[in-house]
Amino acid sequence: MTTRVLIFFFFFFCLNLTAQTLDVKDLKCETQINPEGITKARPSFSWTFVGDSISTKQGGFRIMMATTIEKLKYPDLWDTGPTSKSETGPYQYLGEPLKSGQKVYWRVTVWGNNRGVKHSEPAWFTMGDIKNPEKTFEPPVLKREGGIVKININKNDTGRVFEGIGGVSAGASTDLLYDYKDPYRSQILDILFKPKFGAAFQHLKVELGGGENSTCGSEPSHAITREELKNPVSRGYEFWFMKEAKNRNPDVILEYLPWSFPGYLKENIYTKESAEYFVSFLDVAKRDWDLDLDWVAAAENENYTDRDWLVNNVRPLLDARGYKDVKIQGPDDNSGDWQIFEELEKDPEFNTIIKAVGYHYVTGREFNENMVDGRGRPTTAKAKASGTPLWASEDWSWTGKDWGGAGALNLARLYNKFYIRDKITKTLIWAPIGSIYKSVTWDKAGAMKANSPWSGYYEVWPTIWATAHTTQFAQPLDWQYLDTACGLFDTSTYKGSVVTLKDKNSTNWSMIICTEKSETVEVNIEKGLCKKTVYVWKSDANNQFIQQEAIKPKKGVFTIKLDPKCIYSLTTTTGQQKGSYNIPEETAFPFPYSEDYEGGKENDLPKYHSDQTGSFVITKKEDGTNCLMQLNPEQGYDWMRVYRRSNIKPNTLIGDVNWKNYTCSVDVFIENGDVELGGRVTSSYIKGYRFMLMKSGDWKLLFHKTVLQEGTIKNFEGNMWHNIKLKFNNETIEAFVDQVSITKLESKEKNGYVMLGSSYNNNLFDNLKINP
């Protein structure tokens, strides 16, 4: 074969490789394409993944199954959720029991190992006569006679132990709360955690920070380098947040979970060293904060976990280091319909160390008024039969400002639904508080809002009181559900429901009711439970958590009329209150503004900065004064790396998204790589103007990722401090280095935050100034 022919074939091969696009095809049920007459109750599924030049392998997948093609958007039969698995099957069906003769539509979404996504065309299969059909779960419906709902409360009724309601502080969602000053900071913390005062959250799960973006920003690591692992450091606000929660409620249950990991732990995050990383977080909590944590979610958030690592590394190390009482929860995933129970059933050793099982978004992520009736990923019969505590370990993720839609009323309905349908005894919402700059990802999420620390302003939203309807009336571990007094008003919807609990140590009881329509309820209190005064609390769209006229049962029986679309708590306990404080007026971010980073201690977070990627902490200069340092020495193991784009580089935001014309400047010392000063930045992904200065003296002025101008400063001295400045005046942008104009250009008039950025080096910043 001639050289010319070889070159032609090589060129043709490369051309074809380049032209190949990501694809998913050949969807098969029981090895057949669109088969009919499937008789297995739980068939298996597979497909073919076709990679491209960027992603040669599958990085993850999601299977969706529904009774119609239209319902594939929000599947009513099965939804694995996004997984991080490279195998293309076979995967066994774990959804709702299938029926003989049923036609099922399904599709697969795949992600490449270096991002990129492809949705398959819909496929289908038809069930024949199923061998060994399974019984479909039917929710309990409350007895109704003559239009009156009858509920009996029996102290000998069976039911699971209530384990609490709490919040997940993660993804930088609590960022700006740390910057509030007393008395307002204490007021907010009271509303979140003080028993019988506000939300009274009973469980707090925090992020084990890894320095990479984990939703609304990044949280610093306690051991960002291998050397620090030998002597871990208290950083960020999560230790502080747990301590404040504990100060208000000594019985609050504490847990932690990682999203990202420092670079030295990649590519395999399930090693002996990563187990040390997990356990050393407990060392910092105890050594510096006198905190004893209760649970570790030994996994990576929403990316499953590793059985051998838990059994052979994590549990033995916890025991050896004096943390035998710290229990392991897993897998904290958002996929799989509780598939971990398929493994636990066959693996006694694994089953022994998993003390609770938690999954995310158990009711799905269709955030509207019908959310409560969404299928999501319900617990399986096998999960319920296991006896293992079942948790909704992250759920809801919406704005607490709304009453209707997916807001406060629906959250209260979810709390009830999770026990009635799923036998879930603990629910954690993300987030307990939204302390995030405006326009940053998920900036409206949270049960309440506190993102104005300079003014002390905060907002207490209806979701705080929807949560209080449960947390102020039942205590974790001491209260038990009464199953025959839990159920729905109407079999067709979870919008109207009742759960009833009793105190295991007294005769007290409480009942939490959510209504969709007007209802009349007759309650019969049987022997052994308190029959004295029944106190009533009510919330509706206009007024939340208002105490009503008390009820005096006659011979243990009373009747109550309930309004539609309300939450009620009926109880024989006392002491509940709608806690409140005088909240100051909201003011804009102070302008002009300057920050010299003095007053903070080493490794502390700088005031009003919001890290989006990387970690910016206070450190000492050679002269003993403070400055700001980007801490991360290398890019870490990025959370959700398969499914979403990474941030451009380490960066932190400060200021007001509405700022338009201003001059910002900062002193910089470039240890290596480059530093940036940005302006008119509007999002987590540095969408704004960026002036980048390198240690070599090269510079670039960019908008987002587009280079607008670039050049080199002659005779630049890289080993000394420099000042960089950006001036925004209507449609003109001018950049300066050491007060010398470097470039000036015309551009569109925009608005946004000031941004400090850095390569993955320990670069320094000081004397930030923002002026008209």
Coordinates of N, CA and C in Angstrom, one line a residue, residues 101-221:
G101 N -50.7 -7.1 30.6 CA -51.3 -6.4 29.5 C -50.9 -5.0 29.5
Q102 N -50.1 -4.5 30.4 CA -49.8 -3.0 30.5 C -48.7 -2.7 29.4
K103 N -48.9 -1.5 28.7 CA -47.9 -1.0 27.8 C -47.1 0.0 28.5
V104 N -45.8 -0.1 28.4 CA -44.9 0.8 29.1 C -44.0 1.5 28.1
Y105 N -43.9 2.9 28.3 CA -43.0 3.7 27.4 C -41.8 4.0 28.3
W106 N -40.6 4.0 27.6 CA -39.4 4.3 28.3 C -38.3 5.0 27.4
R107 N -37.4 5.7 28.1 CA -36.3 6.3 27.4 C -35.1 6.4 28.3
V108 N -34.0 6.6 27.7 CA -32.7 6.7 28.5 C -32.0 8.0 28.1
T109 N -31.5 8.7 29.1 CA -30.7 9.8 28.9 C -29.3 9.4 29.4
V110 N -28.3 9.7 28.5 CA -26.9 9.4 28.9 C -26.0 10.6 28.9
W111 N -25.0 10.6 29.8 CA -24.0 11.6 29.8 C -22.6 11.0 29.5
G112 N -21.8 11.7 28.7 CA -20.5 11.3 28.4 C -19.6 11.5 29.6
N113 N -18.5 10.7 29.7 CA -17.6 10.8 30.8 C -16.9 12.2 30.9
N114 N -16.9 13.0 29.8 CA -16.4 14.3 29.8 C -17.5 15.3 29.4
R115 N -18.7 15.1 30.0 CA -19.9 15.9 29.8 C -20.4 15.6 28.4
G116 N -21.5 16.3 28.1 CA -22.3 16.0 26.9 C -23.4 15.1 27.2
V117 N -24.6 15.4 26.7 CA -25.8 14.7 27.0 C -26.6 14.3 25.8
K118 N -27.3 13.1 25.8 CA -28.1 12.7 24.7 C -29.3 12.0 25.3
H119 N -30.5 12.3 24.7 CA -31.7 11.6 25.1 C -32.1 10.6 24.0
S120 N -32.5 9.4 24.4 CA -32.9 8.5 23.4 C -34.3 8.8 22.8
E121 N -34.6 8.2 21.8 CA -36.0 8.2 21.3 C -36.8 7.2 22.2
P122 N -38.1 7.5 22.4 CA -38.9 6.6 23.3 C -38.9 5.2 22.7
A123 N -38.9 4.2 23.7 CA -39.1 2.8 23.3 C -40.3 2.3 24.1
W124 N -40.7 1.1 24.0 CA -41.8 0.6 24.7 C -41.7 -0.9 24.8
F125 N -42.5 -1.5 25.7 CA -42.7 -2.9 25.8 C -44.1 -3.2 26.4
T126 N -44.6 -4.3 26.1 CA -45.9 -4.7 26.6 C -45.8 -5.9 27.5
M127 N -46.5 -5.9 28.6 CA -46.5 -7.0 29.5 C -47.5 -8.1 29.1
G128 N -47.1 -9.3 29.2 CA -48.0 -10.5 29.0 C -48.6 -10.8 30.4
D129 N -48.9 -12.1 30.6 CA -49.4 -12.6 31.9 C -48.2 -12.7 32.9
I130 N -48.2 -11.8 33.8 CA -47.0 -11.7 34.7 C -47.0 -12.9 35.7
K131 N -45.8 -13.5 35.8 CA -45.6 -14.6 36.7 C -45.3 -13.9 38.1
N132 N -46.1 -14.4 39.1 CA -45.9 -13.9 40.5 C -46.1 -12.3 40.5
P133 N -47.2 -11.8 40.1 CA -47.5 -10.4 40.2 C -47.4 -9.8 41.6
E134 N -47.0 -8.6 41.7 CA -46.8 -7.9 43.0 C -48.1 -7.1 43.3
K135 N -48.4 -6.9 44.6 CA -49.5 -6.1 45.0 C -49.1 -4.6 45.0
T136 N -49.9 -3.8 44.4 CA -49.6 -2.3 44.4 C -50.0 -1.7 45.7
F137 N -49.1 -0.8 46.2 CA -49.4 -0.1 47.4 C -50.6 0.8 47.3
E138 N -51.5 0.7 48.3 CA -52.7 1.5 48.4 C -52.6 2.3 49.7
P139 N -52.6 3.6 49.6 CA -52.5 4.5 50.8 C -53.7 4.3 51.7
P140 N -53.5 4.4 53.0 CA -54.7 4.3 53.9 C -55.6 5.5 53.8
V141 N -56.9 5.2 53.8 CA -57.8 6.3 53.7 C -58.6 6.3 55.0
L142 N -58.8 7.5 55.5 CA -59.5 7.6 56.8 C -61.0 7.3 56.7
K143 N -61.6 6.7 57.7 CA -63.0 6.3 57.7 C -63.9 7.5 57.6
R144 N -64.9 7.4 56.8 CA -65.8 8.6 56.7 C -67.3 8.0 56.8
E145 N -68.1 8.7 57.7 CA -69.5 8.3 57.9 C -70.3 9.6 57.9
G146 N -71.3 9.6 56.9 CA -72.2 10.7 56.8 C -71.4 12.0 56.6
G147 N -70.3 12.0 55.8 CA -69.5 13.2 55.6 C -68.6 13.6 56.6
I148 N -68.6 12.8 57.8 CA -67.7 13.2 58.9 C -66.5 12.1 58.9
V149 N -65.3 12.6 59.0 CA -64.1 11.7 59.1 C -64.0 11.3 60.5
K150 N -63.9 10.0 60.7 CA -63.7 9.5 62.1 C -62.3 9.0 62.3
I151 N -61.7 9.5 63.4 CA -60.3 9.1 63.7 C -60.3 8.6 65.2
N152 N -59.8 7.4 65.4 CA -59.6 6.9 66.8 C -58.1 7.0 67.1
I153 N -57.8 7.5 68.3 CA -56.4 7.5 68.7 C -56.2 6.5 69.8
N154 N -55.4 5.5 69.6 CA -55.2 4.4 70.5 C -53.7 4.3 70.9
K155 N -53.5 4.3 72.2 CA -52.1 4.3 72.7 C -51.3 3.1 72.3
N156 N -52.0 2.0 72.1 CA -51.4 0.7 71.8 C -51.2 0.5 70.3
D157 N -51.5 1.5 69.5 CA -51.4 1.5 68.0 C -49.9 1.3 67.7
T158 N -49.6 0.6 66.6 CA -48.2 0.5 66.2 C -47.9 1.6 65.2
G159 N -46.6 1.8 65.1 CA -46.1 2.9 64.2 C -44.6 3.1 64.5
R160 N -43.9 3.7 63.5 CA -42.5 3.9 63.6 C -42.2 5.1 64.5
V161 N -41.0 5.2 65.0 CA -40.5 6.3 65.8 C -40.2 7.5 65.0
F162 N -40.7 8.6 65.3 CA -40.5 9.9 64.7 C -39.0 10.3 64.9
E163 N -38.3 10.6 63.8 CA -36.9 11.0 63.9 C -36.6 12.4 63.7
G164 N -37.6 13.2 63.3 CA -37.3 14.6 63.2 C -37.4 15.2 61.8
I165 N -37.4 16.6 61.8 CA -37.3 17.4 60.6 C -36.2 18.3 60.7
G166 N -35.4 18.4 59.6 CA -34.2 19.3 59.7 C -33.9 19.9 58.3
G167 N -32.7 20.5 58.3 CA -32.3 21.2 57.1 C -30.9 20.7 56.7
V168 N -30.6 21.0 55.4 CA -29.2 20.7 54.9 C -28.6 22.0 54.5
S169 N -27.5 22.3 55.3 CA -26.7 23.5 55.0 C -25.6 23.1 54.1
A170 N -25.7 23.4 52.8 CA -24.7 22.9 51.9 C -24.8 23.7 50.6
G171 N -23.8 23.6 49.7 CA -23.8 24.3 48.5 C -23.7 25.8 48.7
A172 N -23.1 26.2 49.8 CA -22.8 27.6 50.2 C -24.1 28.3 50.5
S173 N -25.2 27.6 50.8 CA -26.5 28.2 51.0 C -26.6 29.0 52.3
T174 N -25.6 28.9 53.2 CA -25.6 29.6 54.5 C -24.6 30.7 54.5
D175 N -24.0 31.0 53.3 CA -22.9 31.8 53.2 C -22.9 33.2 53.9
L176 N -23.9 34.0 53.6 CA -24.0 35.3 54.1 C -24.5 35.4 55.6
L177 N -25.1 34.4 56.1 CA -25.6 34.4 57.5 C -24.4 34.6 58.4
Y178 N -23.2 34.0 58.1 CA -22.0 34.1 58.9 C -21.6 35.6 59.1
D179 N -22.0 36.4 58.2 CA -21.5 37.8 58.3 C -22.5 38.7 59.0
Y180 N -23.6 38.2 59.4 CA -24.6 39.0 60.2 C -24.0 39.3 61.6
K181 N -24.3 40.4 62.2 CA -23.9 40.7 63.6 C -25.1 40.6 64.5
D182 N -24.8 40.4 65.8 CA -25.9 40.4 66.8 C -26.4 41.8 66.9
P183 N -27.7 41.9 67.3 CA -28.6 40.8 67.7 C -29.3 40.1 66.6
Y184 N -29.1 40.5 65.3 CA -29.9 40.0 64.2 C -29.4 38.5 63.9
R185 N -28.1 38.3 64.0 CA -27.7 36.9 63.8 C -28.3 35.9 64.8
S186 N -28.3 36.3 66.0 CA -28.9 35.5 67.1 C -30.4 35.3 66.9
Q187 N -31.1 36.3 66.4 CA -32.5 36.2 66.2 C -32.8 35.2 65.1
I188 N -32.0 35.3 64.0 CA -32.2 34.3 62.9 C -32.0 32.9 63.4
L189 N -30.9 32.7 64.1 CA -30.6 31.4 64.6 C -31.7 30.8 65.6
D190 N -32.3 31.7 66.4 CA -33.4 31.3 67.2 C -34.6 30.8 66.4
I191 N -34.9 31.6 65.3 CA -36.0 31.2 64.5 C -35.8 29.9 63.8
L192 N -34.5 29.6 63.5 CA -34.2 28.3 62.9 C -34.2 27.1 63.9
F193 N -33.6 27.3 65.0 CA -33.3 26.2 65.9 C -33.9 26.1 67.3
K194 N -34.3 27.3 67.8 CA -34.8 27.3 69.2 C -36.1 26.5 69.3
P195 N -36.2 25.5 70.2 CA -37.4 24.7 70.3 C -38.6 25.5 70.7
K196 N -39.7 25.2 70.1 CA -41.0 25.8 70.3 C -40.9 27.3 70.2
F197 N -40.3 27.8 69.1 CA -40.1 29.2 68.9 C -40.4 29.5 67.4
G198 N -39.6 28.8 66.5 CA -39.8 29.1 65.1 C -39.9 27.7 64.4
A199 N -39.0 27.6 63.4 CA -39.0 26.3 62.7 C -38.6 25.1 63.6
A200 N -37.8 25.4 64.6 CA -37.4 24.4 65.6 C -36.8 23.2 64.9
F201 N -35.9 23.4 63.9 CA -35.3 22.3 63.1 C -34.6 21.4 64.1
Q202 N -34.8 20.1 64.0 CA -34.3 19.1 64.9 C -33.1 18.3 64.4
H203 N -32.8 18.5 63.2 CA -31.6 17.8 62.6 C -30.9 18.8 61.7
L204 N -29.6 18.8 61.7 CA -28.8 19.7 60.8 C -27.7 18.8 60.1
K205 N -27.8 18.8 58.8 CA -26.8 18.1 58.0 C -26.0 19.2 57.3
V206 N -24.6 19.2 57.4 CA -23.8 20.2 56.8 C -22.9 19.6 55.8
E207 N -22.4 20.5 54.9 CA -21.4 20.1 53.9 C -20.0 19.9 54.5
L208 N -19.4 18.8 54.1 CA -18.0 18.6 54.3 C -17.3 19.3 53.1
G209 N -16.9 20.5 53.3 CA -16.4 21.3 52.2 C -15.2 20.7 51.5
G210 N -15.1 20.9 50.2 CA -14.0 20.4 49.4 C -13.4 21.5 48.5
G211 N -13.9 22.7 48.6 CA -13.3 23.8 47.8 C -13.7 24.0 46.4
E212 N -14.6 23.2 45.9 CA -15.2 23.3 44.6 C -16.6 23.7 44.7
N213 N -17.2 24.3 43.6 CA -18.6 24.7 43.6 C -19.5 23.5 43.8
S214 N -20.4 23.7 44.8 CA -21.3 22.6 45.2 C -22.8 23.0 45.0
T215 N -23.1 24.1 44.4 CA -24.4 24.5 43.9 C -24.4 26.0 43.8
C216 N -24.5 26.8 45.0 CA -24.5 28.2 45.0 C -23.2 28.8 45.3
G217 N -22.2 28.0 45.3 CA -20.9 28.5 45.7 C -20.0 27.4 46.1
S218 N -18.9 27.7 46.8 CA -18.0 26.6 47.3 C -17.7 26.8 48.8
E219 N -17.4 25.7 49.4 CA -17.1 25.8 50.9 C -15.7 25.2 51.1
P220 N -14.9 25.9 51.9 CA -13.5 25.4 52.1 C -13.4 24.1 52.8
S221 N -12.3 23.5 52.6 CA -12.0 22.2 53.2 C -11.2 22.3 54.5

